[in-house]
CSV table of C-alpha atoms and ligand atoms in Angstrom, one decimal:
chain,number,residue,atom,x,y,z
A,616,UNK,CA,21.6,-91.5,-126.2
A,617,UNK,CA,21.1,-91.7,-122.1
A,618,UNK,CA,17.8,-90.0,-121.7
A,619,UNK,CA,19.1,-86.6,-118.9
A,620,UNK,CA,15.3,-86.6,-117.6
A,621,UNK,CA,15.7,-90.0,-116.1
A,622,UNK,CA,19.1,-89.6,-114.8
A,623,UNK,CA,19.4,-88.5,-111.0
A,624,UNK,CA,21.0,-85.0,-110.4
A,625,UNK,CA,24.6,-85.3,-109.9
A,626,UNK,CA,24.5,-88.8,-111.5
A,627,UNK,CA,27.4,-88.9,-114.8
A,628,UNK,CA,24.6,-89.6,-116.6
A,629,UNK,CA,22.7,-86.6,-115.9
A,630,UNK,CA,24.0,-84.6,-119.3
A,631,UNK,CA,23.5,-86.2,-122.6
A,632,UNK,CA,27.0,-86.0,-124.2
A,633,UNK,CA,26.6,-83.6,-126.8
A,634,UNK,CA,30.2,-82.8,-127.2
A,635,UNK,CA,28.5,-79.5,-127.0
A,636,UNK,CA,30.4,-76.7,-124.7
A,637,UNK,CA,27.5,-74.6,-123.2
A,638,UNK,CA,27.4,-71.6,-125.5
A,639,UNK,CA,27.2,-69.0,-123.1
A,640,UNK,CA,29.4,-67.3,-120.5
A,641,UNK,CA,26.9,-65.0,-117.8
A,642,UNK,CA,23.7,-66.3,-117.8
A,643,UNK,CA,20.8,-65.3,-115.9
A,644,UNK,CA,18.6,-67.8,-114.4
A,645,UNK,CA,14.8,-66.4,-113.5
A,646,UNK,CA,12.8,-68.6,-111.6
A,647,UNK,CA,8.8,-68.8,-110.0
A,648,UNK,CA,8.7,-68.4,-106.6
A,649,UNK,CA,6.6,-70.9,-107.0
A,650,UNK,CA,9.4,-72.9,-108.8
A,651,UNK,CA,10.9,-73.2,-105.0
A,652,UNK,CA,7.0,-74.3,-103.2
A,653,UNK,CA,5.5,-78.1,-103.5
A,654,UNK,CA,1.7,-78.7,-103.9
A,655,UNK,CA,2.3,-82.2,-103.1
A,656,UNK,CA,3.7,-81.4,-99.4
A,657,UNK,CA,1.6,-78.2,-99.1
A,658,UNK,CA,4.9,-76.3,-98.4
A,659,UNK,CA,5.5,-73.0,-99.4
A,660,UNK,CA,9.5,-73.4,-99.7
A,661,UNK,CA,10.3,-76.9,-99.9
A,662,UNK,CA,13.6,-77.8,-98.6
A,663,UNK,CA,13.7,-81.0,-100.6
A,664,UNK,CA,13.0,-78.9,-104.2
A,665,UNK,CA,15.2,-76.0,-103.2
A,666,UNK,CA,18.0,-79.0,-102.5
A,667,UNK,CA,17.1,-80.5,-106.1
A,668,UNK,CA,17.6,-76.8,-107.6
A,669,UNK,CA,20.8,-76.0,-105.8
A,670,UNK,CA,22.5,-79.3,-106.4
A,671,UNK,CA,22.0,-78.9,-109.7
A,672,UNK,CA,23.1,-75.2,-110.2
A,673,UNK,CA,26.0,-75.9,-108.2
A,674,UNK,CA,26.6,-79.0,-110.5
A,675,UNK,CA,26.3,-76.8,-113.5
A,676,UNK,CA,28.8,-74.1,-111.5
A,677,UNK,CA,31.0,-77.0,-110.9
A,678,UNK,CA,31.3,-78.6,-114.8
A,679,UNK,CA,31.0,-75.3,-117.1
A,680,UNK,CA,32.5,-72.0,-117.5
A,681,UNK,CA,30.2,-69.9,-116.6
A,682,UNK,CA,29.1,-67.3,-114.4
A,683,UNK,CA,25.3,-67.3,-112.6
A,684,UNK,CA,23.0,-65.0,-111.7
A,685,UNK,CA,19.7,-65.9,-110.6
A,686,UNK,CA,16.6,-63.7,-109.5
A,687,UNK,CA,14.0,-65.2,-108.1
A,688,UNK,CA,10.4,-64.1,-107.9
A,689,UNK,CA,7.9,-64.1,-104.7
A,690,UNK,CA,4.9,-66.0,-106.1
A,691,UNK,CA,4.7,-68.6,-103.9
A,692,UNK,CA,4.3,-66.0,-100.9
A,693,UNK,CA,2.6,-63.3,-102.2
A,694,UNK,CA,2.0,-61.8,-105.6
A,695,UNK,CA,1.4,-57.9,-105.3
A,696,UNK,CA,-1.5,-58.0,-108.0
A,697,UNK,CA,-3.5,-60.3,-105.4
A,698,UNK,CA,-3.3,-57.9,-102.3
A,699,UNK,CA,-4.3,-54.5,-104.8
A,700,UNK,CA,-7.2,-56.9,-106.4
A,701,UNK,CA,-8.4,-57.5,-102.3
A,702,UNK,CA,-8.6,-53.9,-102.1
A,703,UNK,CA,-4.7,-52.9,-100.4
A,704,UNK,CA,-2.6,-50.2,-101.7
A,705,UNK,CA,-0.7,-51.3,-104.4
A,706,UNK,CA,3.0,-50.5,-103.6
A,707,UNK,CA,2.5,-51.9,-100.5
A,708,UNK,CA,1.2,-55.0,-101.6
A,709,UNK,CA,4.4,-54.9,-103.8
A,710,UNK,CA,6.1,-54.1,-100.8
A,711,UNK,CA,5.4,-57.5,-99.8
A,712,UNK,CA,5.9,-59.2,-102.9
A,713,UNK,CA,9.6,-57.8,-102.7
A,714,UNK,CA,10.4,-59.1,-99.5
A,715,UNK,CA,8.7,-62.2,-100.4
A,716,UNK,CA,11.4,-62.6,-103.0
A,717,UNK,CA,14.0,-62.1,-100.6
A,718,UNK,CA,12.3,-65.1,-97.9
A,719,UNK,CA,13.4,-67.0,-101.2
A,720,UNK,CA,17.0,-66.0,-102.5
A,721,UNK,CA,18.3,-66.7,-98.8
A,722,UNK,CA,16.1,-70.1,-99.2
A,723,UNK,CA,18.2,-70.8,-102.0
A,724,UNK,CA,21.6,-69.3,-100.9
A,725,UNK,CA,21.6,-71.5,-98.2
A,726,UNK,CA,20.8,-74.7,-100.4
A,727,UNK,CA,23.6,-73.8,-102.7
A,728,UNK,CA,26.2,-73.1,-99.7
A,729,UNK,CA,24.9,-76.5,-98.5
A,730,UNK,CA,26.4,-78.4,-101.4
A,731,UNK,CA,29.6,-76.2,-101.5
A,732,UNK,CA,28.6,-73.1,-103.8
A,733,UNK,CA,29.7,-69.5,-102.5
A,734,UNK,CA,26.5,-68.0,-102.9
A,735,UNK,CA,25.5,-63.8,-102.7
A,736,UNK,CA,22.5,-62.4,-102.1
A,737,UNK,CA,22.3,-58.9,-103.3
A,738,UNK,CA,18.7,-57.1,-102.7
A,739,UNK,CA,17.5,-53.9,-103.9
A,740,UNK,CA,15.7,-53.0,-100.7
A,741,UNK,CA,18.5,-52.4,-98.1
A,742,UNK,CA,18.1,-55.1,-95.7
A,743,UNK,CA,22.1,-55.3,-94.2
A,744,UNK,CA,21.6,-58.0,-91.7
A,745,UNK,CA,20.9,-60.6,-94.0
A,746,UNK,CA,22.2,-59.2,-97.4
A,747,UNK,CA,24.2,-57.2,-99.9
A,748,UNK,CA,22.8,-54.0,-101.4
A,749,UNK,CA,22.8,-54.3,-104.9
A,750,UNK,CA,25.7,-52.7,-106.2
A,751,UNK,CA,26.1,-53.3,-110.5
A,752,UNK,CA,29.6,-53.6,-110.2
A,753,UNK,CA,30.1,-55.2,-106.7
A,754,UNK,CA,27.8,-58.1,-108.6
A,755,UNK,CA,30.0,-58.9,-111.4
A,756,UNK,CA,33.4,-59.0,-109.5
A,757,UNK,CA,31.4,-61.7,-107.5
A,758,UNK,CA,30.3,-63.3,-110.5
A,759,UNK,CA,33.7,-63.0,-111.9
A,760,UNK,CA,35.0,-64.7,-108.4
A,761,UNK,CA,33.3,-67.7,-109.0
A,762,UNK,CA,30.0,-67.0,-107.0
A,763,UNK,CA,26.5,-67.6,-107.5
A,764,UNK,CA,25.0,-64.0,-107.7
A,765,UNK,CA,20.9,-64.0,-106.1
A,766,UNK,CA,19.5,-60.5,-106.7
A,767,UNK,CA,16.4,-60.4,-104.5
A,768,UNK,CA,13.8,-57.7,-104.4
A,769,UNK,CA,13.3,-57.3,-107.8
A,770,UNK,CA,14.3,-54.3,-108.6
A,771,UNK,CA,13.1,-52.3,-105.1
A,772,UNK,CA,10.3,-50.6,-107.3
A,773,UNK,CA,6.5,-51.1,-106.9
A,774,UNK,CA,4.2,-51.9,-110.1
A,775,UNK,CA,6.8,-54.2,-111.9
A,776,UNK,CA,7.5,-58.2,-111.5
A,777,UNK,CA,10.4,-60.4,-111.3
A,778,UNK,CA,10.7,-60.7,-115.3
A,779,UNK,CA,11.2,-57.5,-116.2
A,780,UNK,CA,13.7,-57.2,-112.7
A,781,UNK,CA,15.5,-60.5,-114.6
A,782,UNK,CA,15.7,-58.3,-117.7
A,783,UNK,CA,16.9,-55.8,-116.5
A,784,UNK,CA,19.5,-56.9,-114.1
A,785,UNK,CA,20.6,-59.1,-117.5
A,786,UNK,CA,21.4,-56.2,-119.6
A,787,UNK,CA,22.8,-54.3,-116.3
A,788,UNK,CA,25.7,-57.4,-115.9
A,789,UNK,CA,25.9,-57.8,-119.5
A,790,UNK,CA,24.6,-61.7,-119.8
A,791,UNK,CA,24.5,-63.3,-122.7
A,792,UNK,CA,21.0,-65.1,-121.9
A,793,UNK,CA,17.8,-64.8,-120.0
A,794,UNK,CA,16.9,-68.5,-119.1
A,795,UNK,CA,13.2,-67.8,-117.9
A,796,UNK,CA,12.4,-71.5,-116.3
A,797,UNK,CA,8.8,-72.3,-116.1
A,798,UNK,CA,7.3,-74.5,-113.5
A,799,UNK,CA,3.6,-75.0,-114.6
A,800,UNK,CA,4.5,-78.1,-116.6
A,801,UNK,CA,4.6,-75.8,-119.8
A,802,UNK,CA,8.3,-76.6,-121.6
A,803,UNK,CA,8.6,-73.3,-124.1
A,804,UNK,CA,6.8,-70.8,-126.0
A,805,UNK,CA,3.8,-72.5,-127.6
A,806,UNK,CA,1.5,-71.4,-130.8
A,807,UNK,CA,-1.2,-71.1,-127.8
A,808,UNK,CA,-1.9,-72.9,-124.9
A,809,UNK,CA,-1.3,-76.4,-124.5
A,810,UNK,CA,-3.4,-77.2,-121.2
A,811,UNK,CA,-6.6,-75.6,-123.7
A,812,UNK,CA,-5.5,-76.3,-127.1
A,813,UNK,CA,-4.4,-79.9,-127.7
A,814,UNK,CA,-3.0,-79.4,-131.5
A,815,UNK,CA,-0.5,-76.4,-130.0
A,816,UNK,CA,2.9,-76.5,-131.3
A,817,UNK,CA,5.9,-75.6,-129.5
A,818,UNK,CA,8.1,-73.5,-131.1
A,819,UNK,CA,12.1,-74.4,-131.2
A,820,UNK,CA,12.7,-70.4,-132.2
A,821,UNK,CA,10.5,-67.4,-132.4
A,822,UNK,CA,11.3,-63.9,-132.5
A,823,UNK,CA,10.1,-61.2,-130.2
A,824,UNK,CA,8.0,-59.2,-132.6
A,825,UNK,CA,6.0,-62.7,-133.0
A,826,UNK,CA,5.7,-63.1,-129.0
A,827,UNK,CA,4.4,-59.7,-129.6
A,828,UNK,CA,1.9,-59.8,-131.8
A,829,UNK,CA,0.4,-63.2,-131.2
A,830,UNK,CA,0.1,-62.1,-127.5
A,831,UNK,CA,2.1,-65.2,-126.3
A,832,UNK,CA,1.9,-65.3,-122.6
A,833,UNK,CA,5.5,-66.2,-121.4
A,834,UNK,CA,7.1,-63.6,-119.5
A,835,UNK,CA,5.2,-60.4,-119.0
A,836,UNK,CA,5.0,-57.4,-121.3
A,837,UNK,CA,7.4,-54.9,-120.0
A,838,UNK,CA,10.3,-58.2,-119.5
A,839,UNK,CA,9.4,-59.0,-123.5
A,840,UNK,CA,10.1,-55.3,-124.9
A,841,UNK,CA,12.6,-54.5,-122.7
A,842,UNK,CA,14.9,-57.6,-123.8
A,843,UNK,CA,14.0,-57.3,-127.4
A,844,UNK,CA,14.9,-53.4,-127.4
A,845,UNK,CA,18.3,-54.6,-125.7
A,846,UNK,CA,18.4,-57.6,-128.0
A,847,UNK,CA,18.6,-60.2,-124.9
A,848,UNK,CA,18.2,-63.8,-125.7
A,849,UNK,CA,15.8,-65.5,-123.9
A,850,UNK,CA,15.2,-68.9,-123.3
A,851,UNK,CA,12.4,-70.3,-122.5
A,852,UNK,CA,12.3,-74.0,-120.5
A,853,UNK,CA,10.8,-76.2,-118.2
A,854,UNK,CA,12.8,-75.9,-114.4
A,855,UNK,CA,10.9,-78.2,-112.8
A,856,UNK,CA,12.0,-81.3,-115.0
A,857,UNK,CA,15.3,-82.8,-113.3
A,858,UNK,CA,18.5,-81.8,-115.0
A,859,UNK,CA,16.9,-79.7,-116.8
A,860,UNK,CA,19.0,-76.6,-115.7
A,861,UNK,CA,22.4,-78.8,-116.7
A,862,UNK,CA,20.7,-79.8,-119.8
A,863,UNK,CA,20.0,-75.7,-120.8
A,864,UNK,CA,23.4,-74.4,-119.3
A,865,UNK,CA,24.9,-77.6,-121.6
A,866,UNK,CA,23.6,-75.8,-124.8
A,867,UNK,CA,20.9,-78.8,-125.1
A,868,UNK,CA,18.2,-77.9,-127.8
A,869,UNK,CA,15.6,-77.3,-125.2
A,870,UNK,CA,13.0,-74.8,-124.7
A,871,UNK,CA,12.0,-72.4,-126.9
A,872,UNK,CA,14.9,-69.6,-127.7
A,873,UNK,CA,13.8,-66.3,-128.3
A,874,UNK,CA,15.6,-63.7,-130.1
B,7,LIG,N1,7.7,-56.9,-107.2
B,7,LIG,C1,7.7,-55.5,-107.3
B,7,LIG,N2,8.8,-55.0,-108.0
B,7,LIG,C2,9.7,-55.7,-108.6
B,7,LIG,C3,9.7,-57.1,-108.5
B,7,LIG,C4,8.6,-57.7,-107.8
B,7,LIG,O1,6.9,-54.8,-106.8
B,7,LIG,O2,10.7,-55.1,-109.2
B,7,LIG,C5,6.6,-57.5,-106.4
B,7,LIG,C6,5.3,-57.7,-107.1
B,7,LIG,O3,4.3,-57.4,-106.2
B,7,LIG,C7,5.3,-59.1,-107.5
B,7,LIG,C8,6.0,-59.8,-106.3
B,7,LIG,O4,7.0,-58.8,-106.0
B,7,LIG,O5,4.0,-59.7,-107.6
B,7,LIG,C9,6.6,-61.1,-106.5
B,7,LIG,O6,7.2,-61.1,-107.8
B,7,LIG,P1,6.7,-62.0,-109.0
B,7,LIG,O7,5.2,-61.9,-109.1
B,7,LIG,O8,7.4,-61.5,-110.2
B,7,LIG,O9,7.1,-63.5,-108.6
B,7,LIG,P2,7.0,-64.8,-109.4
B,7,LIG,O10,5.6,-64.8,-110.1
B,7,LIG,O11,8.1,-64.8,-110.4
B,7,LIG,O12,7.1,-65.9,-108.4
Protein backbone atom coordinates (compact mmCIF):
# COMPACT_ATOMS: atom_id res chain seq x y z
CA UNK A 1 0.00 0.00 0.00
CA UNK A 2 1.30 3.74 -1.21
CA UNK A 3 2.42 5.19 2.05
CA UNK A 4 -0.28 8.81 2.10
CA UNK A 5 2.54 10.55 4.43
CA UNK A 6 5.01 10.57 1.63
CA UNK A 7 2.64 11.44 -1.12
CA UNK A 8 2.53 15.31 -2.09
CA UNK A 9 -0.99 16.96 -1.39
CA UNK A 10 -3.10 16.86 -4.37
CA UNK A 11 -0.79 14.06 -5.81
CA UNK A 12 -3.40 10.59 -6.73
CA UNK A 13 -1.43 9.07 -4.50
CA UNK A 14 -2.09 11.07 -1.65
CA UNK A 15 -5.08 8.69 -0.17
CA UNK A 16 -4.28 5.07 0.41
CA UNK A 17 -7.15 3.19 -1.49
CA UNK A 18 -9.09 1.87 1.16
CA UNK A 19 -12.22 1.30 -0.86
CA UNK A 20 -13.33 3.03 2.20
CA UNK A 21 -16.14 5.97 1.70
CA UNK A 22 -15.41 8.54 4.47
CA UNK A 23 -17.91 7.56 7.07
CA UNK A 24 -19.16 10.81 7.97
CA UNK A 25 -21.29 13.52 6.33
CA UNK A 26 -20.69 17.24 8.63
CA UNK A 27 -17.65 17.16 10.23
CA UNK A 28 -16.01 19.67 12.20
CA UNK A 29 -12.42 20.30 11.84
CA UNK A 30 -10.65 22.20 15.11
CA UNK A 31 -7.45 23.37 14.60
CA UNK A 32 -4.28 25.30 16.83
CA UNK A 33 -3.79 28.49 15.94
CA UNK A 34 -0.71 27.46 16.18
CA UNK A 35 -1.42 24.67 13.58
CA UNK A 36 -1.43 27.85 10.95
CA UNK A 37 2.26 29.53 12.54
CA UNK A 38 5.94 28.05 11.55
CA UNK A 39 8.78 27.90 14.12
CA UNK A 40 11.07 27.16 11.36
CA UNK A 41 10.42 30.71 9.47
CA UNK A 42 9.57 32.44 12.79
CA UNK A 43 6.14 33.42 11.23
CA UNK A 44 3.18 33.74 13.01
CA UNK A 45 0.70 32.73 10.03
CA UNK A 46 2.59 31.08 7.48
CA UNK A 47 1.32 31.47 4.06
CA UNK A 48 3.12 28.43 2.87
CA UNK A 49 1.34 26.03 5.82
CA UNK A 50 -2.03 27.80 5.56
CA UNK A 51 -1.58 26.97 1.55
CA UNK A 52 -0.66 23.21 2.53
CA UNK A 53 -3.95 23.21 4.92
CA UNK A 54 -6.30 24.71 2.44
CA UNK A 55 -5.18 22.66 -0.55
CA UNK A 56 -5.79 19.84 1.23
CA UNK A 57 -9.32 20.69 2.72
CA UNK A 58 -10.33 21.89 -0.45
CA UNK A 59 -9.03 18.52 -1.98
CA UNK A 60 -10.96 16.65 0.63
CA UNK A 61 -14.16 19.18 -0.33
CA UNK A 62 -13.47 18.34 -3.91
CA UNK A 63 -13.31 14.10 -3.68
CA UNK A 64 -15.92 13.32 -0.68
CA UNK A 65 -19.40 14.06 0.26
CA UNK A 66 -19.15 15.95 2.87
CA UNK A 67 -19.75 19.19 4.42
CA UNK A 68 -16.86 21.30 6.58
CA UNK A 69 -16.84 23.32 9.32
CA UNK A 70 -13.77 24.39 10.77
CA UNK A 71 -12.94 26.69 13.94
CA UNK A 72 -9.92 27.72 14.48
CA UNK A 73 -8.19 28.78 17.67
CA UNK A 74 -5.86 32.06 18.34
CA UNK A 75 -2.84 30.39 19.95
CA UNK A 76 -0.38 31.40 17.80
CA UNK A 77 -1.33 35.22 18.52
CA UNK A 78 -2.46 35.29 21.83
CA UNK A 79 -3.81 32.84 24.37
CA UNK A 80 -6.08 34.77 26.92
CA UNK A 81 -4.64 32.64 29.93
CA UNK A 82 -1.09 34.36 29.16
CA UNK A 83 -2.32 38.07 29.32
CA UNK A 84 -4.62 37.26 32.99
CA UNK A 85 -1.30 35.30 34.21
CA UNK A 86 0.78 38.89 33.28
CA UNK A 87 -1.64 40.50 35.46
CA UNK A 88 -4.56 41.91 32.56
CA UNK A 89 -8.15 41.55 33.07
CA UNK A 90 -9.26 38.37 32.00
CA UNK A 91 -12.08 38.96 29.55
CA UNK A 92 -10.13 41.37 27.94
CA UNK A 93 -7.32 39.24 27.48
CA UNK A 94 -9.93 36.91 26.01
CA UNK A 95 -10.97 39.73 24.13
CA UNK A 96 -7.89 39.37 22.31
CA UNK A 97 -7.68 35.79 22.05
CA UNK A 98 -11.12 36.07 20.13
CA UNK A 99 -10.04 38.43 17.64
CA UNK A 100 -6.91 36.60 17.33
CA UNK A 101 -8.93 33.71 16.08
CA UNK A 102 -10.56 35.72 13.60
CA UNK A 103 -6.74 37.24 12.18
CA UNK A 104 -6.81 33.36 11.40
CA UNK A 105 -10.22 32.11 9.84
CA UNK A 106 -9.75 35.00 7.18
CA UNK A 107 -5.96 33.60 6.98
CA UNK A 108 -7.42 30.49 6.01
CA UNK A 109 -10.62 31.64 3.96
CA UNK A 110 -8.41 33.28 1.72
CA UNK A 111 -6.07 30.15 1.20
CA UNK A 112 -9.11 28.04 0.54
CA UNK A 113 -10.71 30.65 -2.04
CA UNK A 114 -7.15 30.58 -3.50
CA UNK A 115 -7.37 27.10 -4.64
CA UNK A 116 -11.17 27.38 -5.66
CA UNK A 117 -13.12 26.59 -2.32
CA UNK A 118 -16.19 29.08 -1.51
CA UNK A 119 -15.23 29.67 1.87
CA UNK A 120 -17.45 31.62 5.00
CA UNK A 121 -16.39 33.17 7.74
CA UNK A 122 -18.93 33.39 10.38
CA UNK A 123 -17.68 35.13 13.88
CA UNK A 124 -19.47 35.43 17.01
CA UNK A 125 -18.24 38.97 17.69
CA UNK A 126 -19.97 41.19 15.05
CA UNK A 127 -17.29 42.35 12.96
CA UNK A 128 -19.50 43.13 9.43
CA UNK A 129 -16.76 44.41 7.29
CA UNK A 130 -14.86 41.45 7.13
CA UNK A 131 -17.41 38.75 8.21
CA UNK A 132 -20.75 36.98 8.77
CA UNK A 133 -22.34 36.99 12.21
CA UNK A 134 -22.96 33.73 13.25
CA UNK A 135 -26.27 32.74 12.60
CA UNK A 136 -27.00 28.50 13.37
CA UNK A 137 -29.06 28.26 10.61
CA UNK A 138 -27.55 30.75 8.01
CA UNK A 139 -24.28 28.17 8.70
CA UNK A 140 -25.82 25.07 7.65
CA UNK A 141 -27.60 26.29 4.41
CA UNK A 142 -23.93 27.32 3.61
CA UNK A 143 -22.67 24.06 4.48
CA UNK A 144 -25.43 22.48 2.67
CA UNK A 145 -24.34 24.88 -0.47
CA UNK A 146 -21.24 23.35 -0.74
CA UNK A 147 -19.05 25.90 1.35
CA UNK A 148 -16.42 25.68 3.77
CA UNK A 149 -18.02 27.12 6.99
CA UNK A 150 -14.97 29.10 9.44
CA UNK A 151 -16.65 30.05 12.69
CA UNK A 152 -14.19 32.57 14.24
CA UNK A 153 -14.31 34.06 17.68
CA UNK A 154 -15.01 31.15 19.47
CA UNK A 155 -17.96 31.43 20.82
CA UNK A 156 -17.91 35.61 21.61
CA UNK A 157 -17.69 34.64 25.40
CA UNK A 158 -14.70 35.24 27.82
CA UNK A 159 -13.27 32.33 30.08
CA UNK A 160 -13.73 29.41 27.47
CA UNK A 161 -11.31 28.14 24.50
CA UNK A 162 -11.55 27.10 21.02
CA UNK A 163 -12.45 23.32 22.07
CA UNK A 164 -15.17 23.71 23.86
CA UNK A 165 -16.33 26.68 20.94
CA UNK A 166 -15.63 23.43 18.42
CA UNK A 167 -17.90 21.45 20.65
CA UNK A 168 -20.28 23.29 20.84
CA UNK A 169 -20.81 24.71 17.44
CA UNK A 170 -20.62 20.63 16.52
CA UNK A 171 -23.66 19.73 18.36
CA UNK A 172 -25.32 23.31 17.29
CA UNK A 173 -24.92 22.07 13.28
CA UNK A 174 -25.50 18.57 14.09
CA UNK A 175 -21.94 16.98 12.94
CA UNK A 176 -21.34 13.79 13.06
CA UNK A 177 -17.54 14.26 14.34
CA UNK A 178 -15.17 16.51 16.11
CA UNK A 179 -11.75 16.03 14.33
CA UNK A 180 -9.53 17.89 16.99
CA UNK A 181 -6.04 18.01 14.83
CA UNK A 182 -3.00 18.32 16.94
CA UNK A 183 0.15 20.05 15.84
CA UNK A 184 2.69 19.34 18.63
CA UNK A 185 3.92 16.22 16.91
CA UNK A 186 1.49 14.15 19.32
CA UNK A 187 -0.77 11.72 16.78
CA UNK A 188 -3.86 10.68 19.35
CA UNK A 189 -4.82 10.12 22.83
CA UNK A 190 -1.88 8.41 24.59
CA UNK A 191 -1.87 6.24 28.06
CA UNK A 192 0.34 9.44 29.15
CA UNK A 193 2.77 11.51 27.58
CA UNK A 194 4.91 10.38 24.92
CA UNK A 195 7.56 13.38 24.79
CA UNK A 196 8.05 12.14 28.95
CA UNK A 197 7.13 8.65 29.03
CA UNK A 198 8.79 6.53 26.26
CA UNK A 199 6.70 3.05 26.95
CA UNK A 200 3.22 5.26 26.34
CA UNK A 201 0.79 3.58 24.22
CA UNK A 202 -1.52 5.26 21.93
CA UNK A 203 -4.86 4.26 22.09
CA UNK A 204 -6.87 3.27 18.65
CA UNK A 205 -10.35 3.86 20.88
CA UNK A 206 -11.01 5.18 24.32
CA UNK A 207 -14.07 6.36 25.86
CA UNK A 208 -14.75 9.62 27.45
CA UNK A 209 -15.27 8.48 30.99
CA UNK A 210 -11.50 7.03 30.61
CA UNK A 211 -10.19 10.59 29.17
CA UNK A 212 -11.81 11.54 32.31
CA UNK A 213 -10.56 9.79 34.89
CA UNK A 214 -7.02 9.20 33.77
CA UNK A 215 -6.80 13.07 33.33
CA UNK A 216 -5.71 12.65 29.65
CA UNK A 217 -4.77 16.04 28.43
CA UNK A 218 -6.28 16.33 24.84
CA UNK A 219 -8.84 18.80 24.51
CA UNK A 220 -9.69 20.77 27.61
CA UNK A 221 -12.15 19.86 30.29
CA UNK A 222 -15.26 21.76 29.52
CA UNK A 223 -14.82 20.49 25.34
CA UNK A 224 -14.42 16.70 26.92
CA UNK A 225 -17.81 16.70 29.05
CA UNK A 226 -19.60 18.75 26.87
CA UNK A 227 -19.20 16.25 23.77
CA UNK A 228 -19.52 13.15 25.92
CA UNK A 229 -22.94 14.58 27.55
CA UNK A 230 -24.02 15.20 23.78
CA UNK A 231 -22.38 11.96 22.69
CA UNK A 232 -20.01 13.76 19.97
CA UNK A 233 -17.38 11.62 18.51
CA UNK A 234 -14.19 12.98 18.60
CA UNK A 235 -11.25 12.23 16.78
CA UNK A 236 -8.17 12.81 17.73
CA UNK A 237 -5.06 13.21 15.01
CA UNK A 238 -2.04 14.63 13.95
CA UNK A 239 -2.84 17.97 11.32
CA UNK A 240 0.50 18.75 10.80
CA UNK A 241 1.54 15.45 8.98
CA UNK A 242 0.72 15.98 5.07
CA UNK A 243 -2.48 14.38 3.92
CA UNK A 244 -3.34 13.75 7.02
CA UNK A 245 -6.73 15.72 6.86
CA UNK A 246 -7.59 13.42 3.47
CA UNK A 247 -6.35 10.51 5.20
CA UNK A 248 -9.05 11.29 8.49
CA UNK A 249 -11.96 12.69 6.13
CA UNK A 250 -11.16 9.17 4.01
CA UNK A 251 -12.23 7.06 7.17
CA UNK A 252 -8.36 5.95 7.52
CA UNK A 253 -7.73 4.20 10.95
CA UNK A 254 -5.86 7.21 12.26
CA UNK A 255 -5.81 8.92 15.51
CA UNK A 256 -7.33 8.02 18.37
CA UNK A 257 -11.47 8.00 18.16
CA UNK A 258 -13.20 8.90 21.15
CA UNK A 259 -16.59 8.00 21.93
N1 LIG B 1 -11.41 32.56 23.63
C1 LIG B 1 -12.45 33.00 24.43
N2 LIG B 1 -13.69 32.46 24.24
C2 LIG B 1 -13.95 31.51 23.32
C3 LIG B 1 -12.87 31.04 22.53
C4 LIG B 1 -11.61 31.58 22.70
O1 LIG B 1 -12.26 33.87 25.27
O2 LIG B 1 -15.09 31.07 23.18
C5 LIG B 1 -10.09 33.20 23.75
C6 LIG B 1 -9.24 32.68 24.89
O3 LIG B 1 -8.55 33.75 25.45
C7 LIG B 1 -8.27 31.76 24.16
C8 LIG B 1 -8.06 32.50 22.86
O4 LIG B 1 -9.34 33.02 22.54
O5 LIG B 1 -7.05 31.62 24.86
C9 LIG B 1 -7.55 31.69 21.71
O6 LIG B 1 -8.21 30.46 21.67
P1 LIG B 1 -7.48 29.07 22.05
O7 LIG B 1 -6.56 29.28 23.21
O8 LIG B 1 -8.53 28.04 22.21
O9 LIG B 1 -6.62 28.83 20.74
P2 LIG B 1 -5.74 27.57 20.31
O10 LIG B 1 -4.98 27.09 21.52
O11 LIG B 1 -6.69 26.52 19.84
O12 LIG B 1 -4.88 28.09 19.22
Amino acid sequence: MVDPSAAPVGSSEAIADTGRRPMWHRVVLKMSGEALASSSAGETVDAAVVGRIAAEIAQAKREFDLELAIVVGGGNIWRGTEGAAAGMDRATSDAMGMLATVINALALQEALERVGQPTRVLSAIHMAEVAEPYIRRRAIRHLEKGRVVIFAAGMGNPYFTTDTSAALRAAEIEADVLLKGTHSGVDGVYSADPKVHEDAVRYDKIAFMDVVAKDLRVMDLTAVTFCKDNSLPVLVFDIMRPNNILRTLAGEDIGTLIT
